[in-house]
Amino acid sequence: MKFEKSTKREPSEWEREDSSSPFPSAHSSKSKGSQTGKKRVAQTPLKQESKKSCSNKYLLMFHPDFRQYIQDTMNVQSDGNCGYRALALSIFGNDNAWMKVRTDLSNFLQQHSEFFSNMYAKFYEGWSKCEDLYVKALNSLNVCSSTKFAPKDKWLDLPFFSSLIATKYQIILVNVGEFG
């Protein structure tokens, strides 16, 4: 009887290519030097510091158990576009790219209108009797860049936009609020 001595593990669910997904995977591209066709997934370890300074006033707003995982906090301009500014800062490194985030999300929503229409209809069933949630989402993304303050119906609504943002930018989006 021969035993296999391989230490290779089975890939996790997120490492497998989901052929049924209508969206391209950020992990599906092969590297130029790859001859075997095997997919490589870069893994970035979390930066953990045992005793992080709590001098940052925003850091103190988070539960102490979360603080060790927070690398930085930033306060963006509170003009009604602050959610989009925060995304722009984390994705593009510049909070002034907030209009690009809105445009990207609007275009992506329109390109995948059937998917998101169905998702919003199923997920938010009963929440909106008369209003088409897809149209609501699309309308809330459209704002004039010269507007000094975005009205409340144009604010970034989490968790409503979480799946759209995560799918478009291929990121894991976590919304941590005061109550969870």
CSV table of C-alpha atoms in Angstrom, one decimal:
chain,number,residue,atom,x,y,z
A,1,MET,CA,0.0,0.0,0.0
A,2,LYS,CA,1.4,3.4,-1.0
A,3,PHE,CA,0.6,6.6,0.8
A,4,GLU,CA,0.7,10.0,-0.9
A,5,LYS,CA,3.1,12.4,0.9
A,6,SER,CA,1.8,15.5,-0.7
A,7,THR,CA,1.2,18.5,1.5
A,8,LYS,CA,-0.8,20.3,-1.1
A,9,ARG,CA,-4.2,21.4,0.2
A,10,GLU,CA,-7.5,21.5,-1.6
A,11,PRO,CA,-8.3,25.1,-2.8
A,12,SER,CA,-10.8,27.0,-0.8
A,13,GLU,CA,-14.2,27.9,-2.2
A,14,TRP,CA,-13.1,31.5,-3.1
A,15,GLU,CA,-10.0,30.2,-4.9
A,16,ARG,CA,-12.1,28.1,-7.3
A,17,GLU,CA,-13.2,29.6,-10.5
A,18,ASP,CA,-17.0,30.1,-10.5
A,19,SER,CA,-18.0,29.5,-14.1
A,20,SER,CA,-21.6,30.5,-13.4
A,21,SER,CA,-20.7,34.0,-12.3
A,22,PRO,CA,-21.6,36.7,-14.9
A,23,PHE,CA,-18.7,38.8,-13.6
A,24,PRO,CA,-15.0,38.4,-14.3
A,25,SER,CA,-12.9,37.2,-11.3
A,26,ALA,CA,-10.1,39.4,-10.1
A,27,HIS,CA,-8.2,36.2,-9.4
A,28,SER,CA,-8.7,34.4,-12.7
A,29,SER,CA,-5.9,35.9,-14.8
A,30,LYS,CA,-2.8,33.9,-15.3
A,31,SER,CA,0.6,35.3,-14.7
A,32,LYS,CA,2.8,35.8,-17.8
A,33,GLY,CA,5.4,33.3,-16.6
A,34,SER,CA,2.8,30.6,-15.8
A,35,GLN,CA,3.3,27.6,-18.0
A,36,THR,CA,1.3,25.1,-15.9
A,37,GLY,CA,-2.0,27.0,-16.1
A,38,LYS,CA,-2.4,26.9,-12.3
A,39,LYS,CA,-3.9,29.9,-10.7
A,40,ARG,CA,-1.8,31.8,-8.1
A,41,VAL,CA,-3.6,33.7,-5.4
A,42,ALA,CA,-1.6,36.4,-3.6
A,43,GLN,CA,-2.3,36.3,0.1
A,44,THR,CA,-1.5,39.4,2.2
A,45,PRO,CA,-1.2,38.7,5.9
A,46,LEU,CA,-3.0,41.1,8.2
A,47,LYS,CA,-0.8,43.6,9.8
A,48,GLN,CA,-1.2,43.0,13.6
A,49,GLU,CA,0.3,45.2,16.2
A,50,SER,CA,-0.1,44.0,19.8
A,51,LYS,CA,-0.1,47.5,21.3
A,52,LYS,CA,-1.3,50.1,18.8
A,53,SER,CA,-1.3,53.6,19.9
A,54,CYS,CA,-4.8,55.0,20.5
A,55,SER,CA,-3.8,58.6,19.8
A,56,ASN,CA,-5.9,58.8,16.7
A,57,LYS,CA,-9.4,60.0,17.8
A,58,TYR,CA,-11.1,58.0,15.1
A,59,LEU,CA,-9.4,54.8,16.2
A,60,LEU,CA,-11.0,55.2,19.6
A,61,MET,CA,-14.5,54.9,18.0
A,62,PHE,CA,-13.8,51.3,17.1
A,63,HIS,CA,-14.3,48.4,19.5
A,64,PRO,CA,-10.9,47.5,21.1
A,65,ASP,CA,-10.9,44.1,19.5
A,66,PHE,CA,-10.9,45.7,16.0
A,67,ARG,CA,-8.2,48.2,16.6
A,68,GLN,CA,-5.3,45.9,16.1
A,69,TYR,CA,-6.4,45.3,12.5
A,70,ILE,CA,-6.8,49.0,11.6
A,71,GLN,CA,-3.8,50.4,9.7
A,72,ASP,CA,-5.1,53.9,9.3
A,73,THR,CA,-8.1,56.2,9.6
A,74,MET,CA,-9.0,59.2,7.5
A,75,ASN,CA,-11.6,61.9,7.8
A,76,VAL,CA,-13.0,62.8,4.4
A,77,GLN,CA,-15.0,65.9,3.5
A,78,SER,CA,-18.5,65.6,4.8
A,79,ASP,CA,-20.4,67.0,1.8
A,80,GLY,CA,-22.9,64.2,1.2
A,81,ASN,CA,-20.4,62.4,-1.0
A,82,CYS,CA,-18.3,61.2,2.0
A,83,GLY,CA,-19.1,57.5,1.4
A,84,TYR,CA,-17.9,57.8,-2.2
A,85,ARG,CA,-14.9,59.8,-1.0
A,86,ALA,CA,-13.9,57.1,1.5
A,87,LEU,CA,-14.2,54.5,-1.3
A,88,ALA,CA,-12.2,56.6,-3.7
A,89,LEU,CA,-9.5,57.2,-1.1
A,90,SER,CA,-9.2,53.4,-0.4
A,91,ILE,CA,-9.4,52.3,-4.0
A,92,PHE,CA,-7.7,55.1,-5.9
A,93,GLY,CA,-5.7,56.8,-3.1
A,94,ASN,CA,-7.5,60.1,-3.6
A,95,ASP,CA,-10.8,61.2,-2.1
A,96,ASN,CA,-11.3,63.6,-5.0
A,97,ALA,CA,-12.0,60.6,-7.3
A,98,TRP,CA,-15.4,60.3,-5.7
A,99,MET,CA,-17.2,61.2,-9.0
A,100,LYS,CA,-15.2,58.4,-10.7
A,101,VAL,CA,-16.5,55.9,-8.1
A,102,ARG,CA,-20.1,57.1,-8.7
A,103,THR,CA,-19.6,56.9,-12.5
A,104,ASP,CA,-18.0,53.4,-12.3
A,105,LEU,CA,-20.8,52.1,-10.1
A,106,SER,CA,-23.5,53.6,-12.3
A,107,ASN,CA,-22.0,52.1,-15.5
A,108,PHE,CA,-21.5,48.7,-13.8
A,109,LEU,CA,-25.0,48.7,-12.5
A,110,GLN,CA,-26.3,49.5,-16.1
A,111,GLN,CA,-24.1,46.8,-17.7
A,112,HIS,CA,-25.4,44.2,-15.3
A,113,SER,CA,-28.9,45.6,-15.0
A,114,GLU,CA,-30.7,42.2,-15.1
A,115,PHE,CA,-28.6,40.7,-12.4
A,116,PHE,CA,-28.9,43.7,-10.0
A,117,SER,CA,-32.6,44.2,-10.7
A,118,ASN,CA,-33.3,40.6,-9.8
A,119,MET,CA,-31.0,40.7,-6.8
A,120,TYR,CA,-32.6,43.9,-5.4
A,121,ALA,CA,-36.1,42.5,-6.1
A,122,LYS,CA,-35.4,39.3,-4.2
A,123,PHE,CA,-33.3,40.6,-1.4
A,124,TYR,CA,-35.4,43.6,-0.6
A,125,GLU,CA,-38.8,42.0,-1.3
A,126,GLY,CA,-41.6,43.8,0.6
A,127,TRP,CA,-39.4,46.8,1.5
A,128,SER,CA,-40.6,48.9,-1.4
A,129,LYS,CA,-44.1,48.4,-2.7
A,130,CYS,CA,-44.2,51.0,-5.5
A,131,GLU,CA,-40.6,51.9,-6.2
A,132,ASP,CA,-38.3,50.0,-8.5
A,133,LEU,CA,-35.1,49.5,-6.3
A,134,TYR,CA,-32.9,49.2,-9.4
A,135,VAL,CA,-34.1,52.7,-10.6
A,136,LYS,CA,-33.6,54.0,-7.0
A,137,ALA,CA,-30.0,52.7,-7.0
A,138,LEU,CA,-29.3,54.2,-10.4
A,139,ASN,CA,-30.8,57.6,-9.5
A,140,SER,CA,-28.9,57.8,-6.3
A,141,LEU,CA,-25.6,57.4,-8.1
A,142,ASN,CA,-26.3,60.2,-10.5
A,143,VAL,CA,-25.2,63.6,-9.2
A,144,CYS,CA,-23.7,66.7,-10.7
A,145,SER,CA,-20.0,67.1,-9.8
A,146,SER,CA,-20.5,70.8,-9.2
A,147,THR,CA,-23.1,70.3,-6.5
A,148,LYS,CA,-21.7,71.5,-3.2
A,149,PHE,CA,-23.7,69.1,-1.1
A,150,ALA,CA,-25.3,65.9,-2.1
A,151,PRO,CA,-28.9,65.5,-0.7
A,152,LYS,CA,-29.6,62.5,1.5
A,153,ASP,CA,-31.2,60.5,-1.3
A,154,LYS,CA,-27.8,60.6,-3.1
A,155,TRP,CA,-25.7,59.4,-0.1
A,156,LEU,CA,-23.9,56.1,-0.2
A,157,ASP,CA,-26.4,53.6,1.3
A,158,LEU,CA,-24.8,50.6,3.0
A,159,PRO,CA,-25.7,47.8,3.0
A,160,PHE,CA,-27.8,48.6,-0.1
A,161,PHE,CA,-24.8,49.2,-2.3
A,162,SER,CA,-22.4,46.7,-0.6
A,163,SER,CA,-22.9,43.9,-3.2
A,164,LEU,CA,-22.5,46.4,-6.1
A,165,ILE,CA,-19.3,47.9,-4.6
A,166,ALA,CA,-17.8,44.5,-3.8
A,167,THR,CA,-18.6,43.0,-7.2
A,168,LYS,CA,-17.4,46.0,-9.2
A,169,TYR,CA,-14.1,46.5,-7.3
A,170,GLN,CA,-13.6,42.8,-6.3
A,171,ILE,CA,-13.1,43.8,-2.7
A,172,ILE,CA,-14.5,42.6,0.6
A,173,LEU,CA,-16.5,45.5,2.1
A,174,VAL,CA,-17.2,45.6,5.8
A,175,ASN,CA,-19.4,48.2,7.3
A,176,VAL,CA,-18.8,48.6,11.0
A,177,GLY,CA,-21.3,50.9,12.7
A,178,GLU,CA,-22.0,51.9,16.2
A,179,PHE,CA,-24.3,49.0,16.7
A,180,GLY,CA,-22.5,46.2,14.8
